Coordinates of C-alpha atoms and ligand atoms in Angstrom, one line a residue:
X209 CA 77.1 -220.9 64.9
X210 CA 76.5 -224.1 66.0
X211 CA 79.5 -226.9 68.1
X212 CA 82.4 -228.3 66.0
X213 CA 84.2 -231.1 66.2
X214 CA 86.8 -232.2 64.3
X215 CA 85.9 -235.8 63.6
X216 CA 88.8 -238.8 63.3
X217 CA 86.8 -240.4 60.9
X218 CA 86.1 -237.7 58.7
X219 CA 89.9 -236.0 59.3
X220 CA 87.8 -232.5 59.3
X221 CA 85.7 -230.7 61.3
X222 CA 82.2 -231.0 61.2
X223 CA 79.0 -229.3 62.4
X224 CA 77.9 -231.3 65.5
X225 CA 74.5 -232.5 64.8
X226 CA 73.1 -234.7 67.4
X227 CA 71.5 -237.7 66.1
X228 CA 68.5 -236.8 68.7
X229 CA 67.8 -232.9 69.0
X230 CA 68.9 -232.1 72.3
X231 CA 70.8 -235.5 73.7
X232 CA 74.0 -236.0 73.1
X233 CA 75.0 -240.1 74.0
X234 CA 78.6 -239.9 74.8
X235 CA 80.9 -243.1 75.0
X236 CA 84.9 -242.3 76.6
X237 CA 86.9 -245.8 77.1
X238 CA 88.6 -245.6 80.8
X239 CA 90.5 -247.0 82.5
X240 CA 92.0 -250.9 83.0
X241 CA 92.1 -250.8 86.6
X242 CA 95.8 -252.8 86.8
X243 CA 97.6 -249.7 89.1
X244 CA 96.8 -246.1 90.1
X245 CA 96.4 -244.0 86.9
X246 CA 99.2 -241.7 85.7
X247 CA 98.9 -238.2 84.5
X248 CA 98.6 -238.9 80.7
X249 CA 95.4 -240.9 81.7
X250 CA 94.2 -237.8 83.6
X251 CA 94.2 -236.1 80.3
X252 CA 91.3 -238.1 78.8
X253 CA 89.3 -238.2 81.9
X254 CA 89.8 -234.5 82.8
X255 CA 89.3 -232.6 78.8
X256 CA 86.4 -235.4 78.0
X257 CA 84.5 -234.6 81.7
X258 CA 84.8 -230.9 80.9
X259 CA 83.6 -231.1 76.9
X260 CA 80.7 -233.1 78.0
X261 CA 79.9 -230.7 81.2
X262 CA 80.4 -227.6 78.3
X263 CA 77.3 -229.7 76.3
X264 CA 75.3 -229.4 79.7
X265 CA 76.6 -226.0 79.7
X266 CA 75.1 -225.6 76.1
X267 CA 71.6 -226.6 77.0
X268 CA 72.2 -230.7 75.8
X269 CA 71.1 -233.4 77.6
X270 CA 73.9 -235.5 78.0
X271 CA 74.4 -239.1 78.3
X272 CA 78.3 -239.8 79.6
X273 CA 78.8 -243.8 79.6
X274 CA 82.9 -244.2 80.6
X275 CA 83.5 -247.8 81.2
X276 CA 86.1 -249.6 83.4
X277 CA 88.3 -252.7 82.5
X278 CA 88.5 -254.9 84.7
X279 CA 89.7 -258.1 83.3
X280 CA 92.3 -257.9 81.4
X281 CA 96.4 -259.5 80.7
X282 CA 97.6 -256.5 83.1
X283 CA 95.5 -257.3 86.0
X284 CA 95.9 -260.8 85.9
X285 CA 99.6 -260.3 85.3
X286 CA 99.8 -258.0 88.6
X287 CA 97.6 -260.5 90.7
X288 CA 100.0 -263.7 89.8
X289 CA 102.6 -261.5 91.0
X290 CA 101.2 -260.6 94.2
X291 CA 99.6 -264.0 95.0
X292 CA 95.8 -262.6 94.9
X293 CA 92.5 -262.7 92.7
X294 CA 92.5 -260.4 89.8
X295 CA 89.2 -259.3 90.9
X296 CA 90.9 -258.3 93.9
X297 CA 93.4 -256.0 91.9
X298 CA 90.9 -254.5 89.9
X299 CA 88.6 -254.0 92.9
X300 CA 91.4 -252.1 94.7
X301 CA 92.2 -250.3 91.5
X302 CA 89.0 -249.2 90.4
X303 CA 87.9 -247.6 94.3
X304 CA 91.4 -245.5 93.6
X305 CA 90.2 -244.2 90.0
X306 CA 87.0 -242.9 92.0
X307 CA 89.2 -241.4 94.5
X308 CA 91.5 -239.9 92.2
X309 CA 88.7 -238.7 90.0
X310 CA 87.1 -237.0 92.4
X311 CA 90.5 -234.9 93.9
X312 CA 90.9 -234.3 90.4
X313 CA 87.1 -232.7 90.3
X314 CA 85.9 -234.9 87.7
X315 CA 82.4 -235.5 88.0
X316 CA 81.1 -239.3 87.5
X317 CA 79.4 -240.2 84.5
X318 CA 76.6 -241.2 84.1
X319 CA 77.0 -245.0 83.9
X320 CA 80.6 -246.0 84.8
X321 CA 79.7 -249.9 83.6
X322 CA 82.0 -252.8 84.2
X323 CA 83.3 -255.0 81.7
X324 CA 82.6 -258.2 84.2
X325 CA 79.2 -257.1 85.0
X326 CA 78.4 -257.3 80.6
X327 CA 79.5 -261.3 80.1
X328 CA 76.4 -261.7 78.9
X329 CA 76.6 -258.7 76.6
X330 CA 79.4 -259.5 75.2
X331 CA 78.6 -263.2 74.2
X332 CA 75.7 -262.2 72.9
X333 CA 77.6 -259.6 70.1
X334 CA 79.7 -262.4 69.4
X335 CA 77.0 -264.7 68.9
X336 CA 75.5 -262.7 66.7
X337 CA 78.8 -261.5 64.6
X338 CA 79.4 -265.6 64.3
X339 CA 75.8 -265.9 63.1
X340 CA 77.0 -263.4 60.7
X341 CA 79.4 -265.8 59.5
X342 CA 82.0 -262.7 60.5
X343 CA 83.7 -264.5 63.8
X344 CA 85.2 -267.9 63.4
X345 CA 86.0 -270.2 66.0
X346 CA 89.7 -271.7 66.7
X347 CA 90.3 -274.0 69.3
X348 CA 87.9 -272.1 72.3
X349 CA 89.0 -268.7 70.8
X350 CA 87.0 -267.0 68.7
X351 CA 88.3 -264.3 65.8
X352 CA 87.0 -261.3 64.1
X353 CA 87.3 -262.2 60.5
X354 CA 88.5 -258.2 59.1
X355 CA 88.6 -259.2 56.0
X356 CA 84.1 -259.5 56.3
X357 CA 84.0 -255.8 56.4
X358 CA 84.7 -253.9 53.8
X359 CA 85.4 -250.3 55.8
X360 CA 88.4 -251.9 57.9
X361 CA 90.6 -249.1 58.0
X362 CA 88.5 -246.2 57.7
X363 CA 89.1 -244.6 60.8
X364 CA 92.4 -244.7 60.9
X365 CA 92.8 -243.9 56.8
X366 CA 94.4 -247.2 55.8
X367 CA 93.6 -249.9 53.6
X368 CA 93.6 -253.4 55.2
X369 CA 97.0 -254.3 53.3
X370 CA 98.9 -251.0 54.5
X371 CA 97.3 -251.7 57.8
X372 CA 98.8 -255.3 57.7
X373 CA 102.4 -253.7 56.7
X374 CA 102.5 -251.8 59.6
X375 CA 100.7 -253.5 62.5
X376 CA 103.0 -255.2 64.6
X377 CA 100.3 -257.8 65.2
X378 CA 101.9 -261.7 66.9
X379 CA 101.4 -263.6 63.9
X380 CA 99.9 -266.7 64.3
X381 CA 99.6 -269.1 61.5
X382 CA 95.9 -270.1 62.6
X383 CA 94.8 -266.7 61.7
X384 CA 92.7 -266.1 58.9
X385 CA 94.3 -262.7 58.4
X386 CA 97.0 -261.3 60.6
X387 CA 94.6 -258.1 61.8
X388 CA 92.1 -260.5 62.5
X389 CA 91.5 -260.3 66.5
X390 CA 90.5 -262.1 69.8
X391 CA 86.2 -261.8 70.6
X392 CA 87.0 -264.4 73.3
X393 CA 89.8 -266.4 74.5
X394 CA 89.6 -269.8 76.6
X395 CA 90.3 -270.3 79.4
X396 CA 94.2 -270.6 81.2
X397 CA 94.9 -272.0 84.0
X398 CA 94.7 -269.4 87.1
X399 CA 92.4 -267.1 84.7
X400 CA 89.0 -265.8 85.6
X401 CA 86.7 -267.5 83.3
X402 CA 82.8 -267.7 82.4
X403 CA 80.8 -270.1 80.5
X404 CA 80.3 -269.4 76.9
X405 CA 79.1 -271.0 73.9
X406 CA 82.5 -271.8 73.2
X407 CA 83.5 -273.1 76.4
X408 CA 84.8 -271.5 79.7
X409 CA 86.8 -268.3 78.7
X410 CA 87.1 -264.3 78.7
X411 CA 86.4 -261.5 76.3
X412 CA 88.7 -260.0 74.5
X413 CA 89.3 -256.2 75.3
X414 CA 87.6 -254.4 72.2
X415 CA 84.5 -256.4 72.5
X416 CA 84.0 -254.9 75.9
X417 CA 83.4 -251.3 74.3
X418 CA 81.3 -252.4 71.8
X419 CA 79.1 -254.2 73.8
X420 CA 79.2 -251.8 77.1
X421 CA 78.9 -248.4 74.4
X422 CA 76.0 -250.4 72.8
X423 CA 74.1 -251.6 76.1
X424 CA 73.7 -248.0 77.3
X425 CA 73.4 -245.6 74.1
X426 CA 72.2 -247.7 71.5
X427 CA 73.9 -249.3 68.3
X428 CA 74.4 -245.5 67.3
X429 CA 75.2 -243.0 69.1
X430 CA 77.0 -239.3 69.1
X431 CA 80.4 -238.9 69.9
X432 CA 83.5 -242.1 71.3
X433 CA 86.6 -240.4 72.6
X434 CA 90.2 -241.7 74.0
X435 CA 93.8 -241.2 74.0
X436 CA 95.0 -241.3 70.2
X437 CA 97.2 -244.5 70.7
X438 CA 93.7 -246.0 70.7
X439 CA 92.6 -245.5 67.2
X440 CA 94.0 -248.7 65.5
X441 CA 93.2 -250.9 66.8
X442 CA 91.3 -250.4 69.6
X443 CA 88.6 -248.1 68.0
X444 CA 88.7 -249.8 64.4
X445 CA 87.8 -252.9 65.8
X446 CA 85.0 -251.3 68.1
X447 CA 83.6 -250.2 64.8
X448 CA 84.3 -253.2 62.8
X449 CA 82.6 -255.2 65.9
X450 CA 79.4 -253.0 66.2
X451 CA 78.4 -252.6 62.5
X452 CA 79.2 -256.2 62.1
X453 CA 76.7 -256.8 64.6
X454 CA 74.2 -254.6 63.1
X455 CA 75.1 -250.8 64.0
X456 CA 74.5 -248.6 60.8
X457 CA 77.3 -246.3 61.7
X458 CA 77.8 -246.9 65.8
X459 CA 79.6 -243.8 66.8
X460 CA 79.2 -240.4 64.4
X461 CA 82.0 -238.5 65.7
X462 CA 85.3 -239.5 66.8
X463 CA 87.7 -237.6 69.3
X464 CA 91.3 -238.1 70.2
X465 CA 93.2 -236.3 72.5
X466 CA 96.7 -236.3 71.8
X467 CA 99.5 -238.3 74.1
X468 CA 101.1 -236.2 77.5
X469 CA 105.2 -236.8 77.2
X470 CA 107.1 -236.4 80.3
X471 CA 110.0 -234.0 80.4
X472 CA 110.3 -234.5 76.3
X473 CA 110.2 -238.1 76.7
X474 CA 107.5 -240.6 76.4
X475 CA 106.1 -242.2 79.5
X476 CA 106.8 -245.6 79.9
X477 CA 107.0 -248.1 82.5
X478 CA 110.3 -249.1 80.7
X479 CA 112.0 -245.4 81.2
X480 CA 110.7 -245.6 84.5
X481 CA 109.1 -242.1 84.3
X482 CA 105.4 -242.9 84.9
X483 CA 104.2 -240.5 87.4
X484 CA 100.8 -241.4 88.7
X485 CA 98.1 -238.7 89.5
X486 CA 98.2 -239.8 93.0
X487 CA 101.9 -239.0 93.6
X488 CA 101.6 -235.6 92.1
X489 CA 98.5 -234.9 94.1
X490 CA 100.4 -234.2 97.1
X491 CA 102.5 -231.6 95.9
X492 CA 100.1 -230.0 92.9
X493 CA 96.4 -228.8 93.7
X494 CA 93.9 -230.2 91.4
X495 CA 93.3 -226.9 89.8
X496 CA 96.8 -227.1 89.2
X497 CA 96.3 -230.1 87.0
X498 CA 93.5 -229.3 85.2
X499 CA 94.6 -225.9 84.1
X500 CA 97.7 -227.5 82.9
X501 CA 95.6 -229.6 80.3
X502 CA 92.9 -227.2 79.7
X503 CA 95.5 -224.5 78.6
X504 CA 96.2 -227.1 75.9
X505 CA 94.3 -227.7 72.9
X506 CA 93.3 -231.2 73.5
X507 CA 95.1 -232.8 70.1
X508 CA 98.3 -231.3 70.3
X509 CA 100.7 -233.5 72.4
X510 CA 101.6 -232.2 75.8
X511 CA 104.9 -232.1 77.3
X512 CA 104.7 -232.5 81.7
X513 CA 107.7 -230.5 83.3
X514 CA 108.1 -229.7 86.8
X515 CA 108.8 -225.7 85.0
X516 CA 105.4 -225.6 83.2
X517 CA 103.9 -226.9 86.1
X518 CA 105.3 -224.2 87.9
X519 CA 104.8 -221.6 85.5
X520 CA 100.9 -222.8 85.4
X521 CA 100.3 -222.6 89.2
X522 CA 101.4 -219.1 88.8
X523 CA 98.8 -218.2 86.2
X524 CA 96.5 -220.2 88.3
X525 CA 96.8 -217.9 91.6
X526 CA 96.3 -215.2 89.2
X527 CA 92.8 -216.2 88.7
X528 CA 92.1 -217.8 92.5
X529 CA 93.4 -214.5 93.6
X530 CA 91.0 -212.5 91.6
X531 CA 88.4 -214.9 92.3
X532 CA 89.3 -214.6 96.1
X533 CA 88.6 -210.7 96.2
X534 CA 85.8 -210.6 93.7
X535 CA 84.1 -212.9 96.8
X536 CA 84.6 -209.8 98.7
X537 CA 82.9 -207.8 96.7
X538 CA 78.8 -206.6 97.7
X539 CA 76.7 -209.0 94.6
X540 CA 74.4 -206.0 92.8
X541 CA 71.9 -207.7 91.4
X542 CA 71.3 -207.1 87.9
X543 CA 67.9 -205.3 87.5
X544 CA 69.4 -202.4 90.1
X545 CA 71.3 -201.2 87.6
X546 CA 69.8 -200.5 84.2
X547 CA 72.5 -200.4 81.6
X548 CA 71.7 -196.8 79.9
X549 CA 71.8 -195.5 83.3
X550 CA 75.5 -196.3 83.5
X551 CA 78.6 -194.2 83.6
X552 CA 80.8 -194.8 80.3
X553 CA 83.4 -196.1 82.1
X554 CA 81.4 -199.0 83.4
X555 CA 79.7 -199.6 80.2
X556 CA 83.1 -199.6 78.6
X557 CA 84.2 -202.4 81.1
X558 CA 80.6 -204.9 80.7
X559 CA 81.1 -204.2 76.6
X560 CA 84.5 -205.6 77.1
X561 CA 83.2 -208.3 79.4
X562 CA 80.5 -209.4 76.5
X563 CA 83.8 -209.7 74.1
X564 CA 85.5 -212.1 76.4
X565 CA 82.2 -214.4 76.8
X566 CA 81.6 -214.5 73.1
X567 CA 84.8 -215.1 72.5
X568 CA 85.1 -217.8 75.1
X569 CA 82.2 -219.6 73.9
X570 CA 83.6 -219.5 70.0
X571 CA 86.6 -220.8 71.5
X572 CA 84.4 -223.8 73.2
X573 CA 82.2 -224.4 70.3
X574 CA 85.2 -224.9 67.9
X575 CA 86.0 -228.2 68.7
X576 CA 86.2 -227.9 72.0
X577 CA 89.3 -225.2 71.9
X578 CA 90.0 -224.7 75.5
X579 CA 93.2 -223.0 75.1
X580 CA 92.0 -220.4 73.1
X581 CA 88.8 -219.8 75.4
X582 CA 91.4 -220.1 78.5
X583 CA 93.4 -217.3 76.9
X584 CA 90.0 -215.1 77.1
X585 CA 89.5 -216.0 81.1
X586 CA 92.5 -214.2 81.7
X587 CA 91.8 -211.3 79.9
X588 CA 88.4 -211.4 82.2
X589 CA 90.9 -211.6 85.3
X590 CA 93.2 -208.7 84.0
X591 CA 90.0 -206.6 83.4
X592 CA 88.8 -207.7 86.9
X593 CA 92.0 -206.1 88.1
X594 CA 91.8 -203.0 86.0
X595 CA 88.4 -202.4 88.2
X596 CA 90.0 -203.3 91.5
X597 CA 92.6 -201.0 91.3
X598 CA 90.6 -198.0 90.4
X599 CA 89.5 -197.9 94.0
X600 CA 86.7 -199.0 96.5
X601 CA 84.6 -202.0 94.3
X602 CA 81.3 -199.7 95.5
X603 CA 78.6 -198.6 93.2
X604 CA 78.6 -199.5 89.4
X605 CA 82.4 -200.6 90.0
X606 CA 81.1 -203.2 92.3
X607 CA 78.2 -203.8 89.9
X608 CA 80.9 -204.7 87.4
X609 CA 82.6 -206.8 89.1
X610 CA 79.4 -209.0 90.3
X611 CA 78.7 -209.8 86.9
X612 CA 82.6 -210.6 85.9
X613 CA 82.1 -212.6 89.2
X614 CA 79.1 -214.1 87.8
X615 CA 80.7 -215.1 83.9
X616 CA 83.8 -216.5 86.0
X617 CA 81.1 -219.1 88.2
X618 CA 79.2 -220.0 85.5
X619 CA 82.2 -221.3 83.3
X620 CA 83.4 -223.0 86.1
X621 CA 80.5 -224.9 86.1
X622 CA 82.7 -226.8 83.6
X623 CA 86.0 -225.7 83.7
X624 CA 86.5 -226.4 87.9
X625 CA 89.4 -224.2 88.4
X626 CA 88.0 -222.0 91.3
X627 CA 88.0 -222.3 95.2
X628 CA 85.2 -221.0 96.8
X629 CA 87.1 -221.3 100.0
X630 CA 88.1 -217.7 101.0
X631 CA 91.4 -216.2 99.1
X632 CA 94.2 -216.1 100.7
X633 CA 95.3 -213.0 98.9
X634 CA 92.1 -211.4 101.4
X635 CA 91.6 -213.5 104.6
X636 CA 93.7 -212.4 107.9
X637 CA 95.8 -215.2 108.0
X638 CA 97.5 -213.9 104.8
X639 CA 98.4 -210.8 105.7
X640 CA 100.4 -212.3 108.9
X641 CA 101.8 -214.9 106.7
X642 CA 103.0 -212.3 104.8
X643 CA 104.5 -210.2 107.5
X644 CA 106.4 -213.5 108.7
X645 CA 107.7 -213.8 105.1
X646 CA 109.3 -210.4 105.5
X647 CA 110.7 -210.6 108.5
X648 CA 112.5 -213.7 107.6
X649 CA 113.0 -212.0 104.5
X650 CA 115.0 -209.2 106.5
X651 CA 116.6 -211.9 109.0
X652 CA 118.5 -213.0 105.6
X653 CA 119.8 -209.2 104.5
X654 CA 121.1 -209.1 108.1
X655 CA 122.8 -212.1 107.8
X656 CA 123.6 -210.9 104.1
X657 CA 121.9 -213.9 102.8
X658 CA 121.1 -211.6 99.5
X659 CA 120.5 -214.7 97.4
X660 CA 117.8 -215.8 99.1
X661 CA 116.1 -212.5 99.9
X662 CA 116.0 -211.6 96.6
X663 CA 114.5 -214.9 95.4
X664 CA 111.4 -214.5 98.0
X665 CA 111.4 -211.2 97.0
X666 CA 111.3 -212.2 93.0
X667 CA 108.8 -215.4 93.7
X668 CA 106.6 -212.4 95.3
X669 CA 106.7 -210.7 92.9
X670 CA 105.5 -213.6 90.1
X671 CA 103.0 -214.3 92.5
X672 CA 101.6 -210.6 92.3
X673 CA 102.6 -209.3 95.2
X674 CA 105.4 -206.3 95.3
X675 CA 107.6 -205.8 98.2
X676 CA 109.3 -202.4 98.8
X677 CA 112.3 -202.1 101.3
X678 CA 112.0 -198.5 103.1
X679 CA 114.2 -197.6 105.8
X680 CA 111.8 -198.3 108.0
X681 CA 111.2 -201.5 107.2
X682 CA 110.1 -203.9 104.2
X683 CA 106.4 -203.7 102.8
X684 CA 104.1 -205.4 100.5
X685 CA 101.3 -204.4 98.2
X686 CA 99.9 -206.4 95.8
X687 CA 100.0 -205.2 92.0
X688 CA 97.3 -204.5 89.8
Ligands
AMP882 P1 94.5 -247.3 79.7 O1 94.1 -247.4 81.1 O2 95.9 -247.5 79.4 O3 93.6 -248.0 78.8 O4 94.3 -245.7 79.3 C1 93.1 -245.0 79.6 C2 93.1 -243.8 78.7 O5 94.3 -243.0 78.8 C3 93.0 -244.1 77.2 O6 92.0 -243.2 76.6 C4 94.4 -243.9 76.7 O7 94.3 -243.5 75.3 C5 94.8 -242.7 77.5 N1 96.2 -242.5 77.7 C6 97.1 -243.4 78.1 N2 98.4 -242.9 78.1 C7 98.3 -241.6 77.7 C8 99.2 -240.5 77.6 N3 100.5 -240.7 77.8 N4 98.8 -239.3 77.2 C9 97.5 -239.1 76.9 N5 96.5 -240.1 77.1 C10 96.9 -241.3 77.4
ZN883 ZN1 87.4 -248.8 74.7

């Protein structure tokens, strides 16, 4: 069986069929580059990075096009308020996305395009959708007449009148049609501007993506992702834009990954609860981070909590700890041992292995189902651990554990959860760490400070590591 994806427009999910055998062309709107980005942003950049690094994974050659606002009311907006250029905003903004992408071990795209680097682009999509006789002009603005295409609505399963019911769109009597939306707006005093054919002005946001997604993947392409809040209207006037203009279908399949709340709440300027990826950086690892979303199924919303963070930096120093002493182990190569030749035990353990990696990769092919194929990396770890403890990892047990070691690198070509970086559940350093740990540990029963001996001895023990008060003293071992 083939990928899945479960396709907005369609509301099912569909075999992935690539419009070009072997390519995938791959179009994920980013960021407006107005302020550092916060950690529902991350979610998009971090699960879209990973599915398209899974299609590499998978043998396809992949195309990754995420594009960066960088003229827009917000940026504007900040720069009045700080007396500077908006191109000075979004310059400062846009080097920070980098930054933070890359702590965040995202890989860049392919083609990160600007939207003020595609002026020209953009007129020219306009030009042609007012050839059309689909845009109209109204006093230096020019509108998207919805009402021209007949499939406004399909993506987000609405006719245009229910549409209409519900948007809360600024009605303005010029319109033709409430929906109907800004291709270009003139020019305001104190705004960046270009020349146009319709005087000086700027593009509206949605043209951006159709003309951006277009330049670099064609009219029609594979797969457009982004947060759900885009779908109407964002993504429906992308697609209203581009077929206008002449794309038979633009994008084939749609994905949406569902909104990150914040301690139950939404995250809102408003509620003053945005927390940007920057700020939690300094306390929370990138691995952190990432396993936090990828233990998710991308759709389903996800709630941010200092607990769950907690909880999943736990489960992550499971795996880094594993990881750490799998390093240690002597790599067998494969031909040294021939699999007949092996001791039931150890044939046991690599059947159980090929379970796990099949059922990972179902997991990934099913649209993308990270959570489930998560679930299976652990069970890799816990076997991992099984092995460990049975003694010295010499011989077939060592042979074992090179080609766990070997499944756990190769999904983290993708997934980037692991440190190379030498474990600290192995390296010297630990070990006195840990003896200082106990001693202070023991300074507290003296001082009968049970309370907080017991909590070490309980955060240990989540950890992984046991500790065992003898008369002679406290010691540690760390549990299978
Ligand atoms: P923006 O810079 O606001 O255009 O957002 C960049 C990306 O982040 C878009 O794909 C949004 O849909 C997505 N996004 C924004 N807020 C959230 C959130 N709270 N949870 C998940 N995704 C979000
Ligand atoms: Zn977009």
């Amino acid at each position: 069986m083939g990928i899945r994806i479960y396709n907005t427009l369609t509301k099912k999910k569909e075999d992935f069929i690539p419009i070009e055998p072997g390519k995938v062309k791959f179009y994920l709107c980013g960021p407006t580059v107005y302020d550092y980005f916060h950690i529902g942003n991350a979610r998009p950049f971090i699960v879209f990075d990973v599915f398209r690094r899974y299609l590499e994974y998978r043998g396809f050659d992949v195309t990754f096009v995420v594009n960066i606002t960088d003229v827009d009311d917000k940026i504007i907006n900040r720069a009045h308020r700080e007396n500077r250029s908006p191109a000075d905003v979004a310059e400062e903004f846009t080097r920070a996305y980098f930054e933070d992408l890359e702590k965040l071990r995202i890989r860049r795209a392919t083609v990160h395009p600007k939207a003020t680097e595609h002026i020209a682009e953009m007129i020219a999509l306009i030009r042609k959708l007012e050839e059309r006789g689909i845009a109209y002009r109204l006093n230096g603005d020019v509108y998207y007449n919805v009402e021209k295409f007949p499939d406004y609505g399909r993506l987000s399963g609405k006719k245009l009148e229910e549409l209409q019911a519900g948007a809360r769109v600024e009605v303005d009597e010029r319109k033709r049609n409430p929906l109907d939306f800004a291709l270009w707006k003139a020019a305001k005093p104190g705004e960046p501007a270009w020349d146009s054919p319709w005087g000086k002005g700027r593009p509206g946001w949605h043209i951006e993506c159709s003309a951006m997604s277009m330049k670099y993947l064609g009219p029609d392409f594979d797969i457009h992702a982004g947060g759900e809040d885009l779908i109407f209207p964002h993504h429906e006037n992308e697609i209203a834009q581009s077929c206008g203009a002449g794309s038979a279908q633009f994008a084939r399949y749609w994905m949406h990954n569902g909104f990150l709340n914040i301690r139950g709440e939404k995250m809102s300027k408003s509620l003053g609860n945005v927390l940007t990826v920057r700020e939690i950086l300094k306390q929370i690892s990138p691995e952190v981070i990432r396993l936090f979303f990828l233990q998710k199924h991308y759709r389903s919303p996800i709630n941010y909590s200092e607990d769950i963070l907690e909880e999943t930096e736990r489960a992550w120093r499971r795996l880094q700890n594993t990881y750490g002493e799998l390093l240690q182990v002597e790599n067998i190569p494969e031909d040294e041992f021939l699999a007949g030749k092996l001791p039931d035990r150890a044939r046991a353990a690599l059947q159980e292995l090929a379970h796990h990696r099949s059922a990972f990769e179902e997991a990934m092919d099913d649209d993308f189902n990270s959570a489930r194929a998560i679930g299976h990396l652990f069970e890799i770890v816990k076997l991992a651990n099984r092995i460990l403890a049975e003694g010295k990892p010499e011989g077939e047990r060592a042979y074992v554990l090179s080609r766990i070691r070997k499944t756990l690198e190769g999904y983290d070509s993708f997934l980037s959860l692991l440190r190379k970086e030498e474990s600290p559940a192995t390296s010297g350093d630990f070990e006195k760490v840990m003896e200082l740990l106990l001693e202070v540990r023991n300074s507290l029963r003296k001082k009968k400070l049970f309370d907080l001996a017991d909590e070490i001895r309980s955060k240990l023990h989540e950890m992984g590591y046991q500790i065992e008060d003898r008369p002679d003293g406290s010691v540690w071992k760390k549990m299978s």
